[in-house]
Amino acid sequence: VVTGQINNSGSPFLIKTASSGGAAGTALNPEQWLNKHFEPVELTGDLITDLGADPDGDGRDNLMEMAVGSDPNVPQVEWDEPYTVGWEEVSGFYYLKLTVNKQAVQQVSYRVEVSGDLTNWMSGPDATATLIDDVSTLSVRDLVAFEAGVARFIRLTVEY
């Protein structure tokens, strides 16, 4: 989750508070991806290899690790996020923007969501503008501009 606000100088800044790419290649299915990252003995239980499991304890489950190309056995740290978060200026206004390098994974869908309160998340053309959506990159920006004292948040979700 990323939040953006206007500081005293009127410039936007970002604070990374939690997570959610890599290059496209030969598309893997989840079973192939799990076999690539775990030993056969680890594949016998779902505590490690379930797509909702987080064996490295970094807060990113296997599905997200698979979708963004990170290693499920090595905890990622905040500054090692596999996406880029920033802002885009349009007609003098600043908007949160998230760009992720999609992985070649079969049947995984990526969605960028925005919120003003961390409770009600929205996506789609009424809430976000898709700047790039091709086989290797997804770049989306919020449709609500930064304003002084108004919080905005952006996050990546993936589904299989």
Coordinates of C-alpha atoms in Angstrom, one line a residue:
V1 CA 0.0 0.0 0.0
V2 CA 1.3 3.4 -0.9
T3 CA 0.0 6.7 0.4
G4 CA 0.6 10.1 -1.2
Q5 CA 0.0 13.5 0.2
I6 CA 1.1 17.1 -0.4
N7 CA 3.9 18.3 1.8
N8 CA 4.4 21.9 3.0
S9 CA 6.2 22.9 -0.2
G10 CA 3.2 21.6 -2.3
S11 CA 5.2 18.7 -3.7
P12 CA 3.8 15.1 -3.4
F13 CA 5.7 12.5 -1.5
L14 CA 5.1 8.8 -1.1
I15 CA 5.4 6.5 1.9
K16 CA 5.6 2.8 1.4
T17 CA 3.6 1.0 4.1
A18 CA 3.1 -2.5 2.7
S19 CA 3.4 -4.7 -0.4
S20 CA 2.7 -6.0 -3.5
G21 CA 7.6 -7.3 -11.2
G22 CA 10.1 -9.3 -13.5
A23 CA 10.1 -9.9 -17.2
A24 CA 7.7 -12.0 -19.3
G25 CA 9.0 -15.3 -20.6
T26 CA 7.6 -18.7 -21.1
A27 CA 4.3 -18.9 -19.2
L28 CA 4.3 -21.2 -16.2
N29 CA 1.4 -22.7 -14.5
P30 CA 1.3 -22.6 -10.7
E31 CA 2.4 -26.2 -10.4
Q32 CA 5.5 -25.6 -12.6
W33 CA 6.3 -22.4 -10.6
L34 CA 6.1 -24.3 -7.3
N35 CA 8.3 -27.1 -8.6
K36 CA 10.8 -24.5 -9.7
H37 CA 11.0 -22.9 -6.2
F38 CA 10.5 -25.8 -3.8
E39 CA 12.2 -29.2 -3.2
P40 CA 10.1 -32.3 -3.8
V41 CA 9.9 -33.0 0.0
E42 CA 8.5 -29.4 0.5
L43 CA 5.8 -30.1 -2.0
T44 CA 4.1 -32.7 0.1
G45 CA 2.4 -30.2 2.5
D46 CA 0.3 -27.1 1.9
L47 CA 1.9 -25.0 4.6
I48 CA 4.7 -24.1 2.2
T49 CA 3.3 -24.7 -1.2
D50 CA -0.3 -23.5 -1.1
L51 CA -0.7 -20.4 -3.2
G52 CA -2.0 -18.6 -0.1
A53 CA 1.0 -19.6 2.0
D54 CA 3.9 -17.3 2.9
P55 CA 6.9 -19.6 3.7
D56 CA 9.4 -16.8 4.0
G57 CA 7.2 -14.7 6.3
D58 CA 7.5 -11.4 4.4
G59 CA 3.8 -10.7 4.1
R60 CA 3.7 -11.7 0.4
D61 CA 1.9 -15.0 -0.3
N62 CA 3.1 -17.5 -2.9
L63 CA 0.5 -16.2 -5.4
M64 CA 1.9 -12.6 -5.2
E65 CA 5.5 -13.9 -5.3
M66 CA 4.6 -15.9 -8.4
A67 CA 2.9 -12.9 -10.1
V68 CA 5.6 -10.4 -9.4
G69 CA 8.7 -12.6 -9.9
S70 CA 10.1 -12.6 -6.3
D71 CA 11.6 -15.6 -4.5
P72 CA 9.1 -17.2 -2.1
N73 CA 12.0 -18.5 0.0
V74 CA 13.8 -15.1 0.5
P75 CA 12.0 -12.4 2.5
Q76 CA 11.7 -9.2 0.6
V77 CA 12.3 -5.9 2.4
E78 CA 10.4 -2.7 1.8
W79 CA 13.0 -1.2 -0.5
D80 CA 13.1 -4.4 -2.6
E81 CA 9.6 -4.2 -4.0
P82 CA 9.1 -5.6 -7.5
Y83 CA 7.0 -2.7 -8.6
T84 CA 7.5 1.0 -9.1
V85 CA 5.3 3.5 -7.3
G86 CA 5.4 7.2 -8.0
W87 CA 3.2 9.9 -9.3
E88 CA 2.2 11.4 -12.6
E89 CA 1.6 15.0 -13.3
V90 CA -1.4 15.9 -15.5
S91 CA -2.2 19.5 -16.1
G92 CA -0.5 20.6 -12.9
F93 CA -2.1 17.9 -10.7
Y94 CA -0.4 14.9 -9.2
Y95 CA -1.8 11.4 -9.2
L96 CA -0.5 8.1 -7.6
K97 CA 0.8 5.7 -10.2
L98 CA 1.8 2.0 -9.8
T99 CA 3.8 0.1 -12.4
V100 CA 4.5 -3.6 -12.2
N101 CA 6.5 -6.0 -14.5
K102 CA 4.1 -8.8 -15.1
Q103 CA 5.4 -12.4 -15.0
A104 CA 4.5 -15.0 -17.6
V105 CA 2.2 -17.0 -15.4
Q106 CA -0.9 -18.7 -16.8
Q107 CA -4.3 -17.5 -15.6
V108 CA -3.0 -14.8 -13.2
S109 CA -4.8 -11.4 -13.4
Y110 CA -3.4 -8.2 -12.0
R111 CA -5.6 -5.4 -10.6
V112 CA -4.5 -2.0 -9.2
E113 CA -6.9 -0.6 -6.6
V114 CA -7.1 2.9 -5.0
S115 CA -8.6 4.1 -1.8
G116 CA -9.0 7.2 0.3
D117 CA -9.5 5.3 3.6
L118 CA -7.8 1.9 3.4
T119 CA -11.3 0.3 3.8
N120 CA -13.1 1.0 0.5
W121 CA -11.0 -0.1 -2.4
M122 CA -11.9 0.7 -6.0
S123 CA -10.5 -0.2 -9.4
G124 CA -11.6 0.0 -13.1
P125 CA -12.3 3.0 -15.3
D126 CA -14.3 4.9 -12.7
A127 CA -11.3 4.8 -10.3
T128 CA -8.2 4.3 -12.2
A129 CA -6.6 5.1 -15.6
T130 CA -4.7 2.3 -17.3
L131 CA -1.5 3.8 -18.9
I132 CA 0.1 0.5 -20.1
D133 CA -1.3 -3.0 -20.1
D134 CA 0.7 -5.3 -22.3
V135 CA 2.2 -8.8 -21.9
S136 CA 5.1 -7.5 -19.7
T137 CA 3.9 -4.3 -18.0
L138 CA 0.9 -2.9 -16.2
S139 CA 1.0 0.8 -15.3
V140 CA -2.1 2.4 -13.7
R141 CA -2.8 5.7 -12.0
D142 CA -5.4 7.0 -9.6
L143 CA -8.1 9.3 -11.0
V144 CA -8.2 11.4 -7.8
A145 CA -5.4 14.0 -7.6
F146 CA -3.4 14.7 -4.5
E147 CA -4.8 17.5 -2.3
A148 CA -3.4 18.9 0.9
G149 CA -4.7 16.9 3.9
V150 CA -6.3 14.2 1.8
A151 CA -4.9 10.7 1.9
R152 CA -4.7 8.4 -1.2
F153 CA -3.6 4.8 -1.3
I154 CA -2.8 2.4 -4.1
R155 CA -2.2 -1.3 -4.1
L156 CA -1.7 -4.3 -6.4
T157 CA -3.8 -7.4 -6.1
V158 CA -3.5 -10.6 -8.1
E159 CA -6.0 -13.4 -8.6
Y160 CA -5.7 -16.9 -10.0

